[in-house]
Structure formats: C-alpha cells, structure tokens
Amino acid sequence: MIDSISKVGSLVPSGMTEDTDATSTASLGGTHSLFSTQTGVTAQNATPGTATGMSFSDVVGGVMNDAMQNLKTAESNSLDGMLGKVSTREVVDSVMSAQKSLQTAIALRDKLVSAFLDITKMQI
C-alpha cells in the first residue's frame, strides 16, 4: 500500500504544495493539465469512453470483477490465516480491502436500483 501511495505522489508536479490557498487553486489547474497531458482528454474532446475505449458496462463489469477477486482473496487469506500460513496483518488487510469492495458494490447496486425506479416512475 505504501508503494501505491508513493506512486501517486510521483504524479504530482513538483511545483504543487499544500501550504497556501493560492497553491491549492493552482493545483486544481495543475491537476487538470496533468490529467489532460496523461490521457489526452481535454474539455473539447471529453466524450465518455473515447479516451479509454471502454463502455460503461465494461467499467462496471471490471469493478465487479475486482470486487469478486478481493472477496475471494480475503476468504482464502482468512482460511490460510487460521492454518497459520498467512500473517495476521495480511488477513486484516485483505479483509479490509474486501469490505471496501463490498461497500462499493452495494452502493453501486443501490444507485442502479434507484435510477431504475426513477425511470419507471416517469410518464410516457
């Protein structure tokens, strides 16, 4: 996890700091330009899915596949932890990751159900 944080930190331009309000305003513009530099997406050509070539269903399917993989890993690590093959820290980390994935999946499901119900309530 620490490696992931350091990788994210390396994406921040060197001129950006968290010391003043002026730099936080500048950081928003810097982040936008950093994003458009890395992805090639600007405000003019920001059509959803064109930069990545992925549709909404691909993204949602990928999130659900990742969630299932996290849940399976947590279950496996829990069983291995009971057998003494995996450290307690690895078990806790995998269970916390699975919990986060499950909460994300539940929130996504709730939003989809809510959107479906809103659509069914519309008059034709």
XYZ file of C-alpha atoms in Angstrom, residues 17-28:
12
model
C 2.429 22.098 -2.368
C -0.267 22.129 0.274
C 0.983 25.218 2.142
C -1.220 28.054 0.851
C -4.637 28.655 -0.593
C -3.098 30.081 -3.761
C -1.261 26.866 -4.443
C -4.387 24.807 -3.855
C -6.142 26.850 -6.527
C -3.148 26.395 -8.778
C -3.089 22.707 -8.002
C -6.573 22.307 -9.416
